[in-house]
Amino acid sequence: MGDFDTGLWSHPKLVAAVSEGDWGAVFRTYRRLTGASQRRLGELVGLVQPDVSEIERGRRRVTSMEVRQRIVAGLGIPPERVSVAGVEALPVPGLAFGGIAPDEDLLARVTHAVDGSHRVDGATLDWLDRLLGEHRRAEDLIGSRPLVEVMSQQLRTVVNLYAGARGPLAERVVRLAAEHAQFLAWMAQDQGQSAAALAWYDRSHEWALEAGDADMAATTLSMKAHMAWSGGRGRRCVRLAEAARWSAPGTSLGVQGMAAQMEARGHALSHAPDDAHRLLDEAQELIGRATRRPEDEPPWMYFYDETWFTLQRGMAAMHLGNWQEATHRITSGLRALPAGYRRDRAWYRACLAHAHAAAGEAEQALAAAVVSVPDASDIGRPHAWNELHTTASVLLRRRAPEGRRLADLLREHD
């Protein structure tokens, strides 16, 4: 459900409903053909169950392009059906070099000499390293959307330097290209563009191997594990995290810790508490050792510290249904999280609201959600925003009046 199913989307009633832009009919027919409940359908498209019901009954029209895009992505409506409906294809702003994924000749351009007279020296690459670091920190504050085109252009600059690089400088250019591709992958993932994110992670992984960069090669696999975790695929998360650990020996302690905690997340998602806690303990020990020698860590590991780990403990507790522990750890982590991590604060506040709701603490859930709404709406879509919709659904199922209040607030921004 939610995957591209050409058989399902060839059904005449669905074809007609999509082509007419009748989203109520799309919902009704989709549920009848798949057996999905209104709540499950809402989870797929980021809407609370009462809103799904109102759309199905024709009491609410879908006028927001963003909501339509969430429906298209969540239900897996094939692009050819979408174009018939006159709905814009899901955008990947600035990520495309002529398409949704990296262009086909980009790998060849950076790993083989091309015509050109671009000269490169160590000082130029030092400057590009510093610039990438500044952009990473800016993205924590302002979100990914304003930076995608900037980073795409910057990657082009790095690629164009390859022809003028020799010896160790050429290897360093490839390593820098791998770091840019990984950052572009993360920004695609942040915007819910899974296909583009996977393509960029693959490209980053190839360049990391070309440059002999074990830390980046392992990081790309850990980030793929993160994508699997985000999609609710615990076993795949575990397997990719395991691959990050054994396929790239010699990685830094922090990179090893990142892989261990991702494996722990996968086990927590699969409701395997013993394995989850064992790996969380191992990850915390590795990351604690890494923080004592930060100079040994790659630059993209700047946010891995005890505060971050406290938040990860809280996320694992959520998956395991330990709601009180989850609220305690996420609250503690949020108190220590610097204000510059605006996107992360929106996400973890939304998770805190969800944990409070699941624990039966409706007032606290609403309070946490209300604080999260402005940033979740501005820079936290789709992940934090969908988590707030999930919170509203939990409250409504518990018949808490705070659920309707939150649903109404979210609707104002949809």
Short mmCIF file of C-alpha atoms in Angstrom, two decimals:
data_model
loop_
_atom_site.label_atom_id
_atom_site.label_comp_id
_atom_site.label_asym_id
_atom_site.label_seq_id
_atom_site.Cartn_x
_atom_site.Cartn_y
_atom_site.Cartn_z
CA MET A 1 0.00 0.00 0.00
CA GLY A 2 1.43 3.38 -1.00
CA ASP A 3 3.86 1.77 -3.46
CA PHE A 4 3.51 2.25 -7.21
CA ASP A 5 1.06 -0.47 -8.26
CA THR A 6 0.37 -0.31 -11.98
CA GLY A 7 -2.41 -2.91 -11.70
CA LEU A 8 -4.26 -0.96 -9.02
CA TRP A 9 -3.88 2.36 -10.82
CA SER A 10 -5.13 0.87 -14.08
CA HIS A 11 -8.53 0.24 -12.50
CA PRO A 12 -11.08 2.20 -14.58
CA LYS A 13 -12.74 3.87 -11.57
CA LEU A 14 -9.42 5.05 -10.17
CA VAL A 15 -8.25 6.25 -13.58
CA ALA A 16 -11.45 8.26 -13.99
CA ALA A 17 -11.35 9.68 -10.46
CA VAL A 18 -7.74 10.84 -10.78
CA SER A 19 -8.26 12.29 -14.26
CA GLU A 20 -11.24 14.29 -12.99
CA GLY A 21 -9.41 15.42 -9.86
CA ASP A 22 -12.17 13.89 -7.73
CA TRP A 23 -10.12 13.11 -4.64
CA GLY A 24 -13.14 11.95 -2.67
CA ALA A 25 -13.77 9.28 -5.29
CA VAL A 26 -10.06 8.44 -5.30
CA PHE A 27 -10.18 7.85 -1.54
CA ARG A 28 -13.39 5.78 -1.66
CA THR A 29 -12.26 3.60 -4.54
CA TYR A 30 -8.75 3.15 -3.20
CA ARG A 31 -10.08 2.00 0.17
CA ARG A 32 -12.58 -0.37 -1.42
CA LEU A 33 -9.93 -1.98 -3.63
CA THR A 34 -7.21 -2.23 -0.96
CA GLY A 35 -9.24 -2.71 2.22
CA ALA A 36 -7.52 0.27 3.85
CA SER A 37 -9.30 2.03 6.70
CA GLN A 38 -9.78 5.78 6.70
CA ARG A 39 -7.19 6.01 9.47
CA ARG A 40 -4.63 4.04 7.44
CA LEU A 41 -5.30 6.09 4.34
CA GLY A 42 -4.86 9.24 6.42
CA GLU A 43 -1.49 7.99 7.66
CA LEU A 44 -0.36 7.47 4.07
CA VAL A 45 -1.30 10.96 2.91
CA GLY A 46 -0.72 12.95 6.11
CA LEU A 47 -4.34 13.70 7.04
CA VAL A 48 -6.34 12.88 10.15
CA GLN A 49 -9.21 10.42 9.81
CA PRO A 50 -12.05 13.01 10.11
CA ASP A 51 -10.53 14.98 7.23
CA VAL A 52 -10.36 11.83 5.10
CA SER A 53 -14.03 11.23 5.90
CA GLU A 54 -15.02 14.78 4.93
CA ILE A 55 -13.12 14.54 1.64
CA GLU A 56 -14.76 11.22 0.83
CA ARG A 57 -18.24 12.63 1.55
CA GLY A 58 -17.62 15.75 -0.52
CA ARG A 59 -17.77 18.08 2.48
CA ARG A 60 -14.19 19.19 1.98
CA ARG A 61 -12.44 19.91 -1.29
CA VAL A 62 -8.73 19.41 -1.83
CA THR A 63 -7.51 22.76 -3.12
CA SER A 64 -3.97 22.89 -1.73
CA MET A 65 -1.29 21.79 -4.17
CA GLU A 66 0.78 20.51 -1.25
CA VAL A 67 -2.06 18.26 -0.02
CA ARG A 68 -2.60 16.96 -3.55
CA GLN A 69 1.10 16.19 -3.80
CA ARG A 70 0.97 14.34 -0.49
CA ILE A 71 -1.94 12.26 -1.81
CA VAL A 72 -0.09 11.45 -5.03
CA ALA A 73 3.08 10.46 -3.17
CA GLY A 74 1.35 8.65 -0.32
CA LEU A 75 -0.91 6.52 -2.51
CA GLY A 76 1.76 5.93 -5.15
CA ILE A 77 -0.23 7.33 -8.08
CA PRO A 78 1.93 6.76 -11.20
CA PRO A 79 3.23 9.87 -12.99
CA GLU A 80 1.28 9.17 -16.17
CA ARG A 81 -1.98 9.18 -14.20
CA VAL A 82 -1.01 12.40 -12.47
CA SER A 83 -0.28 14.19 -15.73
CA VAL A 84 -3.68 13.18 -17.03
CA ALA A 85 -5.24 14.80 -13.97
CA GLY A 86 -3.44 18.04 -14.64
CA VAL A 87 -1.66 17.87 -11.29
CA GLU A 88 1.92 19.00 -11.29
CA ALA A 89 4.42 16.19 -10.87
CA LEU A 90 6.07 16.09 -7.47
CA PRO A 91 8.88 18.63 -7.56
CA VAL A 92 12.46 18.05 -6.53
CA PRO A 93 13.56 21.70 -6.49
CA GLY A 94 17.05 22.09 -7.84
CA LEU A 95 17.97 18.44 -7.40
CA ALA A 96 17.56 17.63 -11.04
CA PHE A 97 20.30 17.70 -13.61
CA GLY A 98 17.71 17.22 -16.35
CA GLY A 99 15.60 14.81 -14.28
CA ILE A 100 14.67 13.68 -10.79
CA ALA A 101 17.99 11.89 -10.26
CA PRO A 102 21.61 12.88 -10.97
CA ASP A 103 22.35 13.02 -14.67
CA GLU A 104 23.88 9.93 -16.23
CA ASP A 105 27.23 11.44 -17.17
CA LEU A 106 27.97 13.13 -13.85
CA LEU A 107 29.87 10.13 -12.45
CA ALA A 108 31.92 9.89 -15.61
CA ARG A 109 32.68 13.61 -15.54
CA VAL A 110 34.10 13.44 -12.04
CA THR A 111 36.00 10.15 -12.37
CA HIS A 112 37.47 10.65 -15.83
CA ALA A 113 39.41 13.55 -17.28
CA VAL A 114 37.34 15.93 -19.38
CA ASP A 115 38.22 18.87 -21.57
CA GLY A 116 38.76 22.08 -19.68
CA SER A 117 41.38 24.29 -18.15
CA HIS A 118 40.05 24.71 -14.60
CA ARG A 119 42.97 24.95 -12.23
CA VAL A 120 42.66 23.69 -8.68
CA ASP A 121 44.83 24.03 -5.61
CA GLY A 122 44.60 23.12 -1.95
CA ALA A 123 43.41 26.57 -0.91
CA THR A 124 40.42 26.38 -3.27
CA LEU A 125 39.42 23.00 -1.87
CA ASP A 126 39.87 24.26 1.70
CA TRP A 127 37.44 27.06 0.90
CA LEU A 128 34.90 24.66 -0.61
CA ASP A 129 35.20 22.45 2.49
CA ARG A 130 34.45 25.40 4.77
CA LEU A 131 31.57 26.52 2.57
CA LEU A 132 29.98 23.07 2.69
CA GLY A 133 30.27 23.08 6.48
CA GLU A 134 28.54 26.46 6.68
CA HIS A 135 25.74 25.24 4.43
CA ARG A 136 25.21 22.17 6.61
CA ARG A 137 24.74 24.35 9.67
CA ALA A 138 22.53 26.78 7.79
CA GLU A 139 20.27 23.90 6.77
CA ASP A 140 19.74 23.04 10.45
CA LEU A 141 18.28 26.52 10.92
CA ILE A 142 16.46 27.37 7.70
CA GLY A 143 15.66 23.93 6.30
CA SER A 144 16.69 22.34 3.04
CA ARG A 145 14.51 24.04 0.44
CA PRO A 146 16.42 27.35 0.19
CA LEU A 147 19.73 25.53 -0.20
CA VAL A 148 19.08 22.84 -2.78
CA GLU A 149 19.80 24.91 -5.88
CA VAL A 150 22.83 26.50 -4.22
CA MET A 151 24.28 23.09 -3.40
CA SER A 152 23.52 21.73 -6.86
CA GLN A 153 25.49 24.60 -8.39
CA GLN A 154 28.28 24.09 -5.89
CA LEU A 155 28.54 20.42 -6.84
CA ARG A 156 28.85 21.44 -10.47
CA THR A 157 31.74 23.67 -9.46
CA VAL A 158 33.46 20.78 -7.69
CA VAL A 159 32.94 18.47 -10.68
CA ASN A 160 34.41 21.05 -13.06
CA LEU A 161 37.56 21.23 -10.95
CA TYR A 162 38.39 17.59 -11.60
CA ALA A 163 39.93 18.16 -15.02
CA GLY A 164 42.53 20.51 -13.55
CA ALA A 165 43.40 18.37 -10.54
CA ARG A 166 46.38 16.07 -10.32
CA GLY A 167 47.52 13.41 -7.84
CA PRO A 168 46.21 13.83 -4.28
CA LEU A 169 44.19 16.89 -5.32
CA ALA A 170 42.20 14.79 -7.81
CA GLU A 171 41.35 12.29 -5.06
CA ARG A 172 40.34 15.14 -2.80
CA VAL A 173 38.00 16.55 -5.46
CA VAL A 174 36.24 13.19 -5.72
CA ARG A 175 35.97 13.03 -1.92
CA LEU A 176 34.48 16.53 -1.88
CA ALA A 177 32.01 15.56 -4.61
CA ALA A 178 30.93 12.58 -2.47
CA GLU A 179 30.27 14.90 0.47
CA HIS A 180 28.19 17.27 -1.67
CA ALA A 181 26.18 14.37 -3.10
CA GLN A 182 25.51 13.03 0.40
CA PHE A 183 24.25 16.45 1.50
CA LEU A 184 22.00 16.68 -1.55
CA ALA A 185 20.71 13.20 -0.73
CA TRP A 186 19.88 14.26 2.82
CA MET A 187 18.03 17.35 1.56
CA ALA A 188 16.00 15.23 -0.88
CA GLN A 189 15.20 12.86 1.98
CA ASP A 190 14.21 15.82 4.16
CA GLN A 191 11.74 16.89 1.48
CA GLY A 192 10.25 13.41 1.16
CA GLN A 193 11.76 12.78 -2.27
CA SER A 194 12.87 9.18 -1.74
CA ALA A 195 13.82 8.32 -5.33
CA ALA A 196 16.09 11.33 -5.68
CA ALA A 197 17.59 10.72 -2.23
CA LEU A 198 18.46 7.11 -3.06
CA ALA A 199 20.01 8.15 -6.36
CA TRP A 200 22.19 10.75 -4.64
CA TYR A 201 23.19 8.33 -1.86
CA ASP A 202 24.22 5.80 -4.51
CA ARG A 203 26.24 8.45 -6.33
CA SER A 204 27.88 9.58 -3.09
CA HIS A 205 28.73 5.99 -2.19
CA GLU A 206 30.40 5.40 -5.57
CA TRP A 207 32.47 8.55 -5.28
CA ALA A 208 33.43 7.69 -1.68
CA LEU A 209 34.71 4.30 -2.84
CA GLU A 210 36.57 5.98 -5.72
CA ALA A 211 38.25 8.32 -3.24
CA GLY A 212 38.92 5.63 -0.63
CA ASP A 213 36.77 7.48 1.90
CA ALA A 214 35.55 4.76 4.27
CA ASP A 215 33.75 7.22 6.55
CA MET A 216 31.56 8.59 3.75
CA ALA A 217 30.95 5.13 2.25
CA ALA A 218 29.67 3.91 5.62
CA THR A 219 27.68 7.10 6.22
CA THR A 220 25.73 6.73 2.98
CA LEU A 221 24.68 3.21 4.04
CA SER A 222 23.67 4.47 7.48
CA MET A 223 21.59 7.20 5.86
CA LYS A 224 19.90 4.63 3.65
CA ALA A 225 19.12 2.76 6.87
CA HIS A 226 17.61 5.99 8.18
CA MET A 227 15.38 6.15 5.11
CA ALA A 228 14.25 2.58 5.70
CA TRP A 229 13.49 3.45 9.33
CA SER A 230 11.49 6.50 8.23
CA GLY A 231 9.46 4.23 5.96
CA GLY A 232 8.69 1.78 8.77
CA ARG A 233 10.94 -0.97 7.37
CA GLY A 234 12.74 -2.25 10.45
CA ARG A 235 14.46 -5.28 8.93
CA ARG A 236 15.86 -3.30 5.99
CA CYS A 237 17.07 -0.64 8.43
CA VAL A 238 18.96 -3.29 10.42
CA ARG A 239 20.53 -4.85 7.33
CA LEU A 240 21.74 -1.56 5.88
CA ALA A 241 23.14 -0.45 9.23
CA GLU A 242 24.96 -3.78 9.55
CA ALA A 243 26.40 -3.23 6.07
CA ALA A 244 27.61 0.21 7.13
CA ARG A 245 29.61 -1.45 9.89
CA TRP A 246 31.20 -4.41 8.09
CA SER A 247 31.59 -3.10 4.53
CA ALA A 248 33.80 -0.11 5.40
CA PRO A 249 36.43 -1.10 7.98
CA GLY A 250 38.59 1.58 9.55
CA THR A 251 35.82 4.13 10.00
CA SER A 252 35.86 6.66 12.83
CA LEU A 253 34.33 5.89 16.21
CA GLY A 254 31.52 8.35 15.56
CA VAL A 255 30.65 6.80 12.20
CA GLN A 256 30.64 3.38 13.87
CA GLY A 257 28.35 4.77 16.57
CA MET A 258 25.99 6.21 13.97
CA ALA A 259 25.67 2.79 12.32
CA ALA A 260 25.14 1.07 15.68
CA GLN A 261 22.35 3.43 16.71
CA MET A 262 20.68 3.06 13.30
CA GLU A 263 20.75 -0.71 13.76
CA ALA A 264 19.24 -0.19 17.21
CA ARG A 265 16.45 1.92 15.68
CA GLY A 266 15.65 -0.88 13.26
CA HIS A 267 15.41 -3.40 16.09
CA ALA A 268 13.21 -1.02 18.12
CA LEU A 269 10.94 -0.59 15.10
CA SER A 270 10.72 -4.38 14.87
CA HIS A 271 9.87 -4.59 18.60
CA ALA A 272 13.09 -6.36 19.59
CA PRO A 273 13.91 -4.51 22.84
CA ASP A 274 16.92 -6.60 23.92
CA ASP A 275 18.79 -6.03 20.65
CA ALA A 276 17.73 -2.38 20.57
CA HIS A 277 19.02 -1.63 24.08
CA ARG A 278 22.24 -3.59 23.54
CA LEU A 279 23.07 -1.64 20.41
CA LEU A 280 22.05 1.68 21.93
CA ASP A 281 24.49 1.03 24.79
CA GLU A 282 27.21 0.15 22.29
CA ALA A 283 26.47 3.23 20.19
CA GLN A 284 26.53 5.51 23.21
CA GLU A 285 29.91 4.12 24.28
CA LEU A 286 31.34 4.66 20.78
CA ILE A 287 29.97 8.17 20.48
CA GLY A 288 31.17 9.06 23.97
CA ARG A 289 34.71 8.02 22.98
CA ALA A 290 34.39 9.94 19.71
CA THR A 291 33.51 13.19 21.48
CA ARG A 292 36.82 13.03 23.37
CA ARG A 293 38.72 13.18 20.07
CA PRO A 294 36.58 15.32 17.73
CA GLU A 295 39.57 15.94 15.48
CA ASP A 296 39.36 12.29 14.37
CA GLU A 297 35.78 12.64 13.15
CA PRO A 298 34.64 13.69 9.65
CA PRO A 299 33.08 17.18 9.49
CA TRP A 300 29.52 15.98 8.91
CA MET A 301 29.48 14.32 12.36
CA TYR A 302 29.35 17.70 14.15
CA PHE A 303 25.90 17.10 15.69
CA TYR A 304 26.57 13.64 17.16
CA ASP A 305 26.83 14.22 20.91
CA GLU A 306 25.11 13.28 24.17
CA THR A 307 22.14 15.58 23.48
CA TRP A 308 21.53 13.95 20.14
CA PHE A 309 21.87 10.53 21.71
CA THR A 310 19.34 11.32 24.43
CA LEU A 311 16.86 12.14 21.68
CA GLN A 312 17.60 8.85 19.92
CA ARG A 313 16.92 6.97 23.14
CA GLY A 314 13.58 8.72 23.24
CA MET A 315 12.77 7.69 19.67
CA ALA A 316 13.61 4.05 20.44
CA ALA A 317 11.36 4.20 23.50
CA MET A 318 8.52 5.41 21.27
CA HIS A 319 8.90 2.43 18.95
CA LEU A 320 8.90 0.09 21.92
CA GLY A 321 5.77 1.69 23.36
CA ASN A 322 7.53 3.03 26.46
CA TRP A 323 5.72 6.34 26.31
CA GLN A 324 6.73 7.76 29.68
CA GLU A 325 10.40 7.07 29.02
CA ALA A 326 10.00 8.58 25.55
CA THR A 327 8.51 11.82 26.87
CA HIS A 328 11.20 12.08 29.56
CA ARG A 329 14.13 11.55 27.19
CA ILE A 330 12.80 13.72 24.37
CA THR A 331 12.00 16.52 26.81
CA SER A 332 15.51 16.32 28.26
CA GLY A 333 17.07 16.32 24.80
CA LEU A 334 15.02 19.28 23.63
CA ARG A 335 16.07 21.33 26.64
CA ALA A 336 19.71 20.84 25.72
CA LEU A 337 19.30 21.20 21.93
CA PRO A 338 20.73 24.54 20.72
CA ALA A 339 18.31 27.01 19.17
CA GLY A 340 20.18 26.79 15.86
CA TYR A 341 18.73 23.32 15.25
CA ARG A 342 15.35 24.72 14.24
CA ARG A 343 14.35 21.86 11.93
CA ASP A 344 15.30 19.21 14.48
CA ARG A 345 13.45 21.05 17.23
CA ALA A 346 10.28 20.98 15.10
CA TRP A 347 10.67 17.25 14.51
CA TYR A 348 11.37 16.25 18.10
CA ARG A 349 8.61 18.51 19.44
CA ALA A 350 6.19 16.77 17.08
CA CYS A 351 7.47 13.39 18.33
CA LEU A 352 7.07 14.58 21.92
CA ALA A 353 3.46 15.54 21.18
CA HIS A 354 2.88 12.06 19.73
CA ALA A 355 4.42 10.39 22.79
CA HIS A 356 2.29 12.46 25.17
CA ALA A 357 -0.84 11.60 23.18
CA ALA A 358 -0.04 7.88 23.22
CA ALA A 359 0.60 8.10 26.98
CA GLY A 360 -2.90 9.55 27.47
CA GLU A 361 -1.59 13.03 28.29
CA ALA A 362 -3.81 15.04 25.97
CA GLU A 363 -3.12 18.50 27.37
CA GLN A 364 0.64 18.03 27.22
CA ALA A 365 0.33 16.61 23.71
CA LEU A 366 -1.59 19.63 22.49
CA ALA A 367 0.83 22.04 24.17
CA ALA A 368 3.85 20.39 22.54
CA ALA A 369 2.10 20.26 19.16
CA VAL A 370 1.06 23.91 19.23
CA VAL A 371 4.65 24.97 19.91
CA SER A 372 5.83 22.80 17.02
CA VAL A 373 3.27 23.92 14.42
CA PRO A 374 4.97 27.14 13.14
CA ASP A 375 8.34 25.53 12.41
CA ALA A 376 6.81 22.22 11.33
CA SER A 377 4.69 24.10 8.81
CA ASP A 378 7.55 26.30 7.63
CA ILE A 379 10.54 23.95 7.40
CA GLY A 380 9.34 20.60 8.81
CA ARG A 381 7.31 19.27 5.91
CA PRO A 382 6.63 16.47 5.33
CA HIS A 383 8.10 14.62 8.34
CA ALA A 384 7.34 16.81 11.35
CA TRP A 385 4.08 17.92 9.76
CA ASN A 386 2.91 14.34 9.24
CA GLU A 387 3.90 13.47 12.81
CA LEU A 388 1.57 16.23 14.04
CA HIS A 389 -1.24 14.75 11.94
CA THR A 390 -0.50 11.39 13.55
CA THR A 391 -0.70 13.03 16.98
CA ALA A 392 -4.10 14.48 16.12
CA SER A 393 -5.28 11.04 14.99
CA VAL A 394 -4.15 9.45 18.28
CA LEU A 395 -5.99 12.10 20.30
CA LEU A 396 -9.14 11.73 18.23
CA ARG A 397 -9.13 7.95 18.65
CA ARG A 398 -8.97 8.54 22.39
CA ARG A 399 -11.93 10.96 22.05
CA ALA A 400 -9.86 13.76 23.57
CA PRO A 401 -11.20 17.22 22.64
CA GLU A 402 -7.61 18.34 22.14
CA GLY A 403 -7.57 16.16 19.01
CA ARG A 404 -10.17 18.28 17.23
CA ARG A 405 -8.42 21.47 18.32
CA LEU A 406 -5.14 20.23 16.88
CA ALA A 407 -6.79 18.97 13.69
CA ASP A 408 -8.40 22.39 13.16
CA LEU A 409 -5.05 24.11 13.71
CA LEU A 410 -3.32 21.84 11.20
CA ARG A 411 -6.06 22.37 8.67
CA GLU A 412 -5.41 26.11 8.78
CA HIS A 413 -1.90 25.44 7.44
CA ASP A 414 -2.70 22.63 4.97
#
